[in-house]
Coordinates of C-alpha atoms and ligand atoms in Angstrom, one line a residue:
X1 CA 4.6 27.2 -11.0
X2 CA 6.0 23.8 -10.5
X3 CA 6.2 21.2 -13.5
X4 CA 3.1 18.5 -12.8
X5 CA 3.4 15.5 -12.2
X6 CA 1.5 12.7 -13.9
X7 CA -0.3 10.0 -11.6
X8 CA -1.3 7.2 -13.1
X9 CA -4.5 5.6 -11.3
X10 CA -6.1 2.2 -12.3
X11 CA -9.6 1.4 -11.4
X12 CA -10.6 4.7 -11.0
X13 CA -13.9 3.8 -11.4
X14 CA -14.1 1.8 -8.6
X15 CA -14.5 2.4 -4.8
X16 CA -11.3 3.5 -3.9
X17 CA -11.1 5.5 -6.7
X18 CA -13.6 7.4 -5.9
X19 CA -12.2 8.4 -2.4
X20 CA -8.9 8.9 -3.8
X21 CA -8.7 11.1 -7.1
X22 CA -10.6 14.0 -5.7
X23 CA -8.2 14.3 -3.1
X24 CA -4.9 14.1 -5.6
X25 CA -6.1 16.5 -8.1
X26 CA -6.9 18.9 -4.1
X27 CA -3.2 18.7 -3.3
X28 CA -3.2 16.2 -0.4
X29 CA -0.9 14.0 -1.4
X30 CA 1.8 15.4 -3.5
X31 CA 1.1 18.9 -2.3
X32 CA -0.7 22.3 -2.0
X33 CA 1.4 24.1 -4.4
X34 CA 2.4 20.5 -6.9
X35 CA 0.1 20.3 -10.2
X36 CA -0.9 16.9 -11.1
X37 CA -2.2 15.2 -14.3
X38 CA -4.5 12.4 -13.3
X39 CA -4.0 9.6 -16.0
X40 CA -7.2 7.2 -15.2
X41 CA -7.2 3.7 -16.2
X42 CA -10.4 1.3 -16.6
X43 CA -11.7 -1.8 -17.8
X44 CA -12.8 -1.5 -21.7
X45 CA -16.5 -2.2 -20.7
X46 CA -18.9 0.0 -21.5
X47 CA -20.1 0.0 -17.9
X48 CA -16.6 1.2 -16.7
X49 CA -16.1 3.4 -19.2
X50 CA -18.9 5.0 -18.4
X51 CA -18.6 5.2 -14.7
X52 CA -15.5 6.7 -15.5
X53 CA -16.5 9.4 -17.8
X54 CA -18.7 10.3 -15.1
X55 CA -15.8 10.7 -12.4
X56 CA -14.1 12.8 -15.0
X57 CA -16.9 14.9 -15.2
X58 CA -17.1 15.3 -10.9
X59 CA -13.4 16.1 -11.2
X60 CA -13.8 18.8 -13.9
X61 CA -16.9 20.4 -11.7
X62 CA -14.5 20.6 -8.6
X63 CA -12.4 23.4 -10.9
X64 CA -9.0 21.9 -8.9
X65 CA -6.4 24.7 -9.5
X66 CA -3.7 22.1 -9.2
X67 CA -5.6 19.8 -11.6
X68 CA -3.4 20.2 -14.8
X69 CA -5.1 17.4 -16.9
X70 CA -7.0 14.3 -17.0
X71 CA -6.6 11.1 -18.9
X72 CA -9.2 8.5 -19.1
X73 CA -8.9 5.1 -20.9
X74 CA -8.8 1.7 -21.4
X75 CA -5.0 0.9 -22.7
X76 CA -2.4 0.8 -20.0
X77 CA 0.2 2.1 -21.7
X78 CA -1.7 5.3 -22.2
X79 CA -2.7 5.7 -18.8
X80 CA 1.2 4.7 -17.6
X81 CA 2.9 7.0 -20.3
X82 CA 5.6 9.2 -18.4
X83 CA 3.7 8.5 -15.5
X84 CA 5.7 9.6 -12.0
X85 CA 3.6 7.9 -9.6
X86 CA 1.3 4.6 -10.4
X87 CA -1.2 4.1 -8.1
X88 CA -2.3 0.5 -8.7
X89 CA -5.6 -0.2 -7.4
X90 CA -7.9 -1.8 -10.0
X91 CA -8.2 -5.3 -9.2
X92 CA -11.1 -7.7 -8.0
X93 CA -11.8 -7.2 -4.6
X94 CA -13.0 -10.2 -1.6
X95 CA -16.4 -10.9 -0.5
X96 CA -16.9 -12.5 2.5
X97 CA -15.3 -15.6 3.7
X98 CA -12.8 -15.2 1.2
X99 CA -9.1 -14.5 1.8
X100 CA -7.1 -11.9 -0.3
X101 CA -4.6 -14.3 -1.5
X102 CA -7.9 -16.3 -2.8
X103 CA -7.7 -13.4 -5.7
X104 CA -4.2 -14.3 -6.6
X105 CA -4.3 -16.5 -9.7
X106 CA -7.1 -14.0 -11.1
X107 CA -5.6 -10.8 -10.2
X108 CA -2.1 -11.7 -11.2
X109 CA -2.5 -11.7 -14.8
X110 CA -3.6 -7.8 -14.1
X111 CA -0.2 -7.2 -12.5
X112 CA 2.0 -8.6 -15.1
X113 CA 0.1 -6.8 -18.0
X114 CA 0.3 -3.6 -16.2
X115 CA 3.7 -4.1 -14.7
X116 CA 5.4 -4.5 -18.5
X117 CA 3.4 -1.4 -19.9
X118 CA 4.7 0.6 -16.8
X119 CA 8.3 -0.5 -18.2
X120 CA 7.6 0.2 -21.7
X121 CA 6.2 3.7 -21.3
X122 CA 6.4 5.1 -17.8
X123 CA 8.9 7.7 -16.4
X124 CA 12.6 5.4 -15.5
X125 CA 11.7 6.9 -12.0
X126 CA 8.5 5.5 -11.4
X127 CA 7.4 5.3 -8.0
X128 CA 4.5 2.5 -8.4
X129 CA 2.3 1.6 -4.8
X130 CA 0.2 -1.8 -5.4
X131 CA -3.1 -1.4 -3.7
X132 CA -5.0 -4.6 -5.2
X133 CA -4.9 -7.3 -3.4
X134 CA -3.0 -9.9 -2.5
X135 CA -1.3 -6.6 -2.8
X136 CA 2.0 -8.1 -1.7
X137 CA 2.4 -10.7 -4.5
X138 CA 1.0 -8.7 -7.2
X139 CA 3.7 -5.5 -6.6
X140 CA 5.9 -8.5 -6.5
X141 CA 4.2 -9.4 -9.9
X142 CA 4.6 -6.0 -11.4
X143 CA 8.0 -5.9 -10.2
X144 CA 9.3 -9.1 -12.2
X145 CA 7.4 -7.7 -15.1
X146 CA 9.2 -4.6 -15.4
X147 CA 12.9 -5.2 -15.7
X148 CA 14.1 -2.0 -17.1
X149 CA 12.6 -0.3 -14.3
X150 CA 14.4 -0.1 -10.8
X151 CA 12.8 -2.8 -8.5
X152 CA 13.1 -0.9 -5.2
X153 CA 10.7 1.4 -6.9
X154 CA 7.8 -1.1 -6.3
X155 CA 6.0 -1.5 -3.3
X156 CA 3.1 -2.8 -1.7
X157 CA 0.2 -1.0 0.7
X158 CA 0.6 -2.1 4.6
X159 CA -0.1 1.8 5.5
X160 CA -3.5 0.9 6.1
X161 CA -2.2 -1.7 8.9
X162 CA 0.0 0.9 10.0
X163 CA -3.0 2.7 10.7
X164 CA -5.6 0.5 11.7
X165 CA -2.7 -0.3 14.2
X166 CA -1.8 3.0 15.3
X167 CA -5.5 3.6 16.2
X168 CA -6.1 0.1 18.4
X169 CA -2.8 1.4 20.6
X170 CA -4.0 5.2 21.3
X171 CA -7.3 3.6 22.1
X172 CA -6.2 1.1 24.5
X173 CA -3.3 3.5 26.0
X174 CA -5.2 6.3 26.0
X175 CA -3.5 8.6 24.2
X176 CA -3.8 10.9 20.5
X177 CA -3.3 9.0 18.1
X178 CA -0.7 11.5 16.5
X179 CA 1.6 11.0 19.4
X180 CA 2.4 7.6 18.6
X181 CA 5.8 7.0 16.7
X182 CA 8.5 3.6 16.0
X183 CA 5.6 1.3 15.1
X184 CA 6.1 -1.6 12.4
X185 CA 3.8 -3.7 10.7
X186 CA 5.8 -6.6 9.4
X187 CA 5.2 -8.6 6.3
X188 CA 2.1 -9.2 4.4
X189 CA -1.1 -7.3 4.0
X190 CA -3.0 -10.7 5.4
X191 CA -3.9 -11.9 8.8
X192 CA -0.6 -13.4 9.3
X193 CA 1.4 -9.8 9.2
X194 CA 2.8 -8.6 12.5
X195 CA 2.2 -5.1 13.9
X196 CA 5.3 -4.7 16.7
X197 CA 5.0 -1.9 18.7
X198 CA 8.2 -3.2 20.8
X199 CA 9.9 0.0 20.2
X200 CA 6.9 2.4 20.2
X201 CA 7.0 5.4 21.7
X202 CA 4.4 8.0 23.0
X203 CA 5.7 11.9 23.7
X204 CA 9.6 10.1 23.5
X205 CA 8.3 7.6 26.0
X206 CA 7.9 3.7 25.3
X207 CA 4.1 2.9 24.9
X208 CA 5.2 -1.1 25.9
X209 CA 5.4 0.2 29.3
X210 CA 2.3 1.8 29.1
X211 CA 0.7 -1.1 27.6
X212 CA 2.7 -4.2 29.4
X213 CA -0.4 -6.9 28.4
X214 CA 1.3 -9.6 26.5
X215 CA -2.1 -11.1 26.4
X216 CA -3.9 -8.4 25.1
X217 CA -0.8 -8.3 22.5
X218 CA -1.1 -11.2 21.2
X219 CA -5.0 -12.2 21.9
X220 CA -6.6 -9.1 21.1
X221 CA -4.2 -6.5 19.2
X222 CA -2.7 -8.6 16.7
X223 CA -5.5 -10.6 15.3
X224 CA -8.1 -7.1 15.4
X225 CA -5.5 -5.8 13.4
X226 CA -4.9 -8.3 11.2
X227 CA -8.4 -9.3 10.6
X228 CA -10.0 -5.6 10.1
X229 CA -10.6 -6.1 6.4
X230 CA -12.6 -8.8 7.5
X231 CA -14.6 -6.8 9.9
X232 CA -15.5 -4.1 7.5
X233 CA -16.6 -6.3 4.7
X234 CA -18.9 -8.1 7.4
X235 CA -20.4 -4.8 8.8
X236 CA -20.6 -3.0 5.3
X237 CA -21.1 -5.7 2.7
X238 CA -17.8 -4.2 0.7
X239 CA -14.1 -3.9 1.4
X240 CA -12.9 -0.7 2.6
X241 CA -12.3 2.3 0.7
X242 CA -12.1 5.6 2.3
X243 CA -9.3 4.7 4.8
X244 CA -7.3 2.8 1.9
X245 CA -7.8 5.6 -0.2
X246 CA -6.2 7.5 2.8
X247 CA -3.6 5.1 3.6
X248 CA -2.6 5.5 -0.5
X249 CA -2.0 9.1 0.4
X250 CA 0.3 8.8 3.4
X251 CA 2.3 6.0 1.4
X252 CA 2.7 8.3 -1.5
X253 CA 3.1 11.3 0.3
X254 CA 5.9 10.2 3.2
X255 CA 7.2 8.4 0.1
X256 CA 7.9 11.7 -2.3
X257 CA 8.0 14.5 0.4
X258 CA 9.4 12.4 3.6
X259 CA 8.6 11.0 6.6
X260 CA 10.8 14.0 8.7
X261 CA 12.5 11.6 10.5
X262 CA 9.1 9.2 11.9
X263 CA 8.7 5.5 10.7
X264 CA 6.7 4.3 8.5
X265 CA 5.8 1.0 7.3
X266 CA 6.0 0.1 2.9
X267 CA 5.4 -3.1 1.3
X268 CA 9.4 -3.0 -0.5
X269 CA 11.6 -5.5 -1.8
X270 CA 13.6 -6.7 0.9
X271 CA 17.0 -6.5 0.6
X272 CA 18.1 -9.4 2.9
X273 CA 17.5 -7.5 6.2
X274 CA 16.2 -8.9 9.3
X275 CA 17.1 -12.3 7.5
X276 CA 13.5 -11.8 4.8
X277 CA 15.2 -13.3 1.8
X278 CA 16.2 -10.8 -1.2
X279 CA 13.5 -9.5 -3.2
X280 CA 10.5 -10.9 -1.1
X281 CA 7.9 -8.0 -0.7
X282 CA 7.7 -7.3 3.0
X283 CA 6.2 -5.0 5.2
X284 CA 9.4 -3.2 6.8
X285 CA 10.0 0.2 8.8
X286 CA 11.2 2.4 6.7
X287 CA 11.9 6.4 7.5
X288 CA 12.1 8.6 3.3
X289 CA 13.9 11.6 2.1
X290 CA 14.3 13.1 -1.5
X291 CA 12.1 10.1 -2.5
X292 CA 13.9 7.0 -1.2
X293 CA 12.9 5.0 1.5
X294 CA 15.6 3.3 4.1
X295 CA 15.0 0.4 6.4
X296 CA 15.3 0.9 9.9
X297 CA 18.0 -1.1 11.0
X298 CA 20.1 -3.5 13.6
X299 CA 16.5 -3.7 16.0
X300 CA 16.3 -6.5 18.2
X301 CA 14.0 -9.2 17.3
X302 CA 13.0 -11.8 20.4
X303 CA 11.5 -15.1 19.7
X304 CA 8.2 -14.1 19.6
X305 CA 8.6 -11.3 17.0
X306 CA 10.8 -14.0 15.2
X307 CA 8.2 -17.0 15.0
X308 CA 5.4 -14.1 13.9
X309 CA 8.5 -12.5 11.0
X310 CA 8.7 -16.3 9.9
X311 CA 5.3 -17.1 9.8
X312 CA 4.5 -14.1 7.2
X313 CA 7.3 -14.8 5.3
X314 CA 6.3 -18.4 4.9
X315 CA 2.9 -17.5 3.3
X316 CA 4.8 -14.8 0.5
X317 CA 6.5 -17.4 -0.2
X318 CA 3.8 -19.9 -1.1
X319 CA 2.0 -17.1 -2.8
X320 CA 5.0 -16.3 -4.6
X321 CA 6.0 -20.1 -5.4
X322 CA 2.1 -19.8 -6.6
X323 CA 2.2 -17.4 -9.2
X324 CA 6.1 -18.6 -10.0
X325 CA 4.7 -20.7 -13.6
X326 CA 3.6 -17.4 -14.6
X327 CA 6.3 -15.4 -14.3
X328 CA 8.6 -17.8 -16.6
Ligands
NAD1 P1 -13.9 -1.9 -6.8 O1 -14.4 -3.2 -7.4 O2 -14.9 -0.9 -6.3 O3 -13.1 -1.2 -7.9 C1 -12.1 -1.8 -8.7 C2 -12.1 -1.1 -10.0 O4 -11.0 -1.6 -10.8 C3 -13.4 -1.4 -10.8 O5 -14.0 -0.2 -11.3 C4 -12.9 -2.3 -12.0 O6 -13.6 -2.0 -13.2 C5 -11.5 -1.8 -12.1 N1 -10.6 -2.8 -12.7 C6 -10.6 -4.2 -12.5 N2 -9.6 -4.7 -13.2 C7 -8.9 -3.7 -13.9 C8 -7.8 -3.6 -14.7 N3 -7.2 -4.7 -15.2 N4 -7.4 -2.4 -15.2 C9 -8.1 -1.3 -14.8 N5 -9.1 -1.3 -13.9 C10 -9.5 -2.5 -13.5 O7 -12.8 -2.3 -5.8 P2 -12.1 -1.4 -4.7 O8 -12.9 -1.5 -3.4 O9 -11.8 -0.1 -5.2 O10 -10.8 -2.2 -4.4 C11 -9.8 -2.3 -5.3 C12 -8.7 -3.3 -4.9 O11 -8.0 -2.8 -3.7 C13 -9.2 -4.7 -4.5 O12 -8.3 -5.7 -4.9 C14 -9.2 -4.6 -2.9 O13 -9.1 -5.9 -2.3 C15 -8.0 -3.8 -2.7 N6 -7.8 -3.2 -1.4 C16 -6.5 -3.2 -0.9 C17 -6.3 -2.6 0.3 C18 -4.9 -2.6 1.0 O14 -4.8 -2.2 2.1 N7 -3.9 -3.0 0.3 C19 -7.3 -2.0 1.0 C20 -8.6 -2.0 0.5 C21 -8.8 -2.6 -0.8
LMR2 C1 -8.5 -4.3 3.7 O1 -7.6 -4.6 4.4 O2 -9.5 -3.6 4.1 C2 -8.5 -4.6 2.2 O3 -7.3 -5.4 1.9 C3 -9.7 -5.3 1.7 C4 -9.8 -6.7 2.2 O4 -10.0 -7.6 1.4 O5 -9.6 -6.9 3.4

């Protein structure tokens, strides 16, 4: 029997939670033969609490063989202690007309409590994955509030763009979904971030070709993509929460068992690639092994990816010059 591992989980409580822990403690994203110990942070309301106590007891009456213990409780740095993975979801989420960096002065004071507990009491080898949003800027947050920890081990959800993507280009080509490989979904988790499927391939074979509509690109596939969080808290009255749940899974997942080779797209620090100054929290491609992620390198970027790269960037920055009085 393999050691467990111990996933830390804040706002388990909440909707994403809810889609998420049941399928951790099945084996889904660390896998079918991995133990886990679920370590379950919530607000210290009694409403939360309670909520929570309630998920606990769901998760008990599932009797998950791989479900080697359960945490729940209010204090970060019991939820983060030795933790391997932190799944970082508990935040406020938008309503309607609201855009996710309008969360950013209120959510940021989460991320910089919860990013110096992870670096007082968490494993040195914490992988952490920021799902509340502006999810960019507040693994950017926890990041600069965890010093001892290393900062490439902080990243940021665009998987669920990845997807979303990946979905709007086997419908409009015509194709499975699962065939589809060498897509990117650049910068932020925002409507300015850039899904590039330049160098996307279906079967081996470029999907551009199949799809040569530079209109549709730029009228139709980038701004659906970019604005789908938008769409689903129109049509359903809350932000999504099943297919982040599932996006949390692949990130963590490709992240600790590897990609085999296929790209993938992570919110990481960059390291000065594709000219996205040091340490900005970009969406890049990225292929993993043994637990690290590398950037795919040296691809060609034409004007128009160029002017779409910048304009992403530019809004990090402002978030990050933003939140910059609170980081000292
Ligand atoms: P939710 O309101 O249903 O649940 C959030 C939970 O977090 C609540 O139970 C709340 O009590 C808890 N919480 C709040 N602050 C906390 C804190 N400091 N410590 C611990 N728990 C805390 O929201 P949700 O739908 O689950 O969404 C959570 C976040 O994920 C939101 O910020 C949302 O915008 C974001 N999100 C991101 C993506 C992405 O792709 N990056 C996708 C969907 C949602
Ligand atoms: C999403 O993309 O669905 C989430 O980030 C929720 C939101 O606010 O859009």
């Amino acid at each position: 029997m393999k050691k467990p591992i111990r996933v830390a989980v804040t706002g388990a409580a909440g909707q994403i939670g809810y889609s998420l822990l049941f399928r951790i403690a099945s084996g889904e994203m660390l896998g079918k033969d991995q133990p886990v110990i679920l370590q379950m942070l919530e607000l210290p309301l009694e409403k939360a609490q309670a909520a929570l106590r309630g998920v606990m007891m769901e998760l008990e009456d599932c009797a998950f063989p791989l479900l080697a213990g359960m945490v729940g409780t209010d204090d970060p740095r019991v939820a983060f202690k030795d933790a391997d993975v932190a799944l970082l979801v508990g935040a406020k989420p938008r309503g309607p007309g609201m855009e996710r960096k309008d969360l950013l002065l209120e959510n940021a004071k989460i991320f910089i409590e919860q990013g110096r507990a992870l670096n007082e009491v968490a494993s040195r080898d914490v992988k952490v994955l920021v799902v509340g949003n502006p999810a960019n800027t507040n693994a950017y947050i926890a990041m600069k509030s965890a010093p001892d920890l290393p900062a490439k081990n902080f990243t940021a959800m665009l998987r669920l763009d990845h997807n979303r993507a990946l979905s709007q280009l086997a419908s409009k080509a015509g194709v499975a979904v699962g065939d589809i490989e060498k897509l990117i979904v650049w910068g932020n988790h925002s409507p300015t971030m850039y899904p590039d499927y330049r160098f996307a391939t279906v079967n081996g074979e470029s999907l551009k070709d199949r799809i040569n509509d530079a209109e549709w690109n730029a009228n139709v596939f980038i701004p659906t993509v970019g604005k789908r969080g938008a769409a689903i808290i129109e049509a359903r009255g809350l932000s999504s929460a099943a297919s982040a749940a599932n996006a949390a899974i692949d990130h963590v997942r490709d992240w600790l068992l590897g990609s085999n080779g296929k790209w993938v797209t992570m919110g990481i620090p960059s390291d000065g690639s594709y000219g996205i100054p040091e340490g900005v929290m970009y969406g890049f491609p990225v292929t993993t092994q043994n637990g690290e992620y590398s950037i795919v390198r040296d691809l060609p970027i034409d004007d128009f990816s160029r002017e779409r790269m910048n304009k992403t960037l530019a809004e990090l920055e402002e978030e990050r010059a933003g939140v910059a009085h609170l980081l000292g």
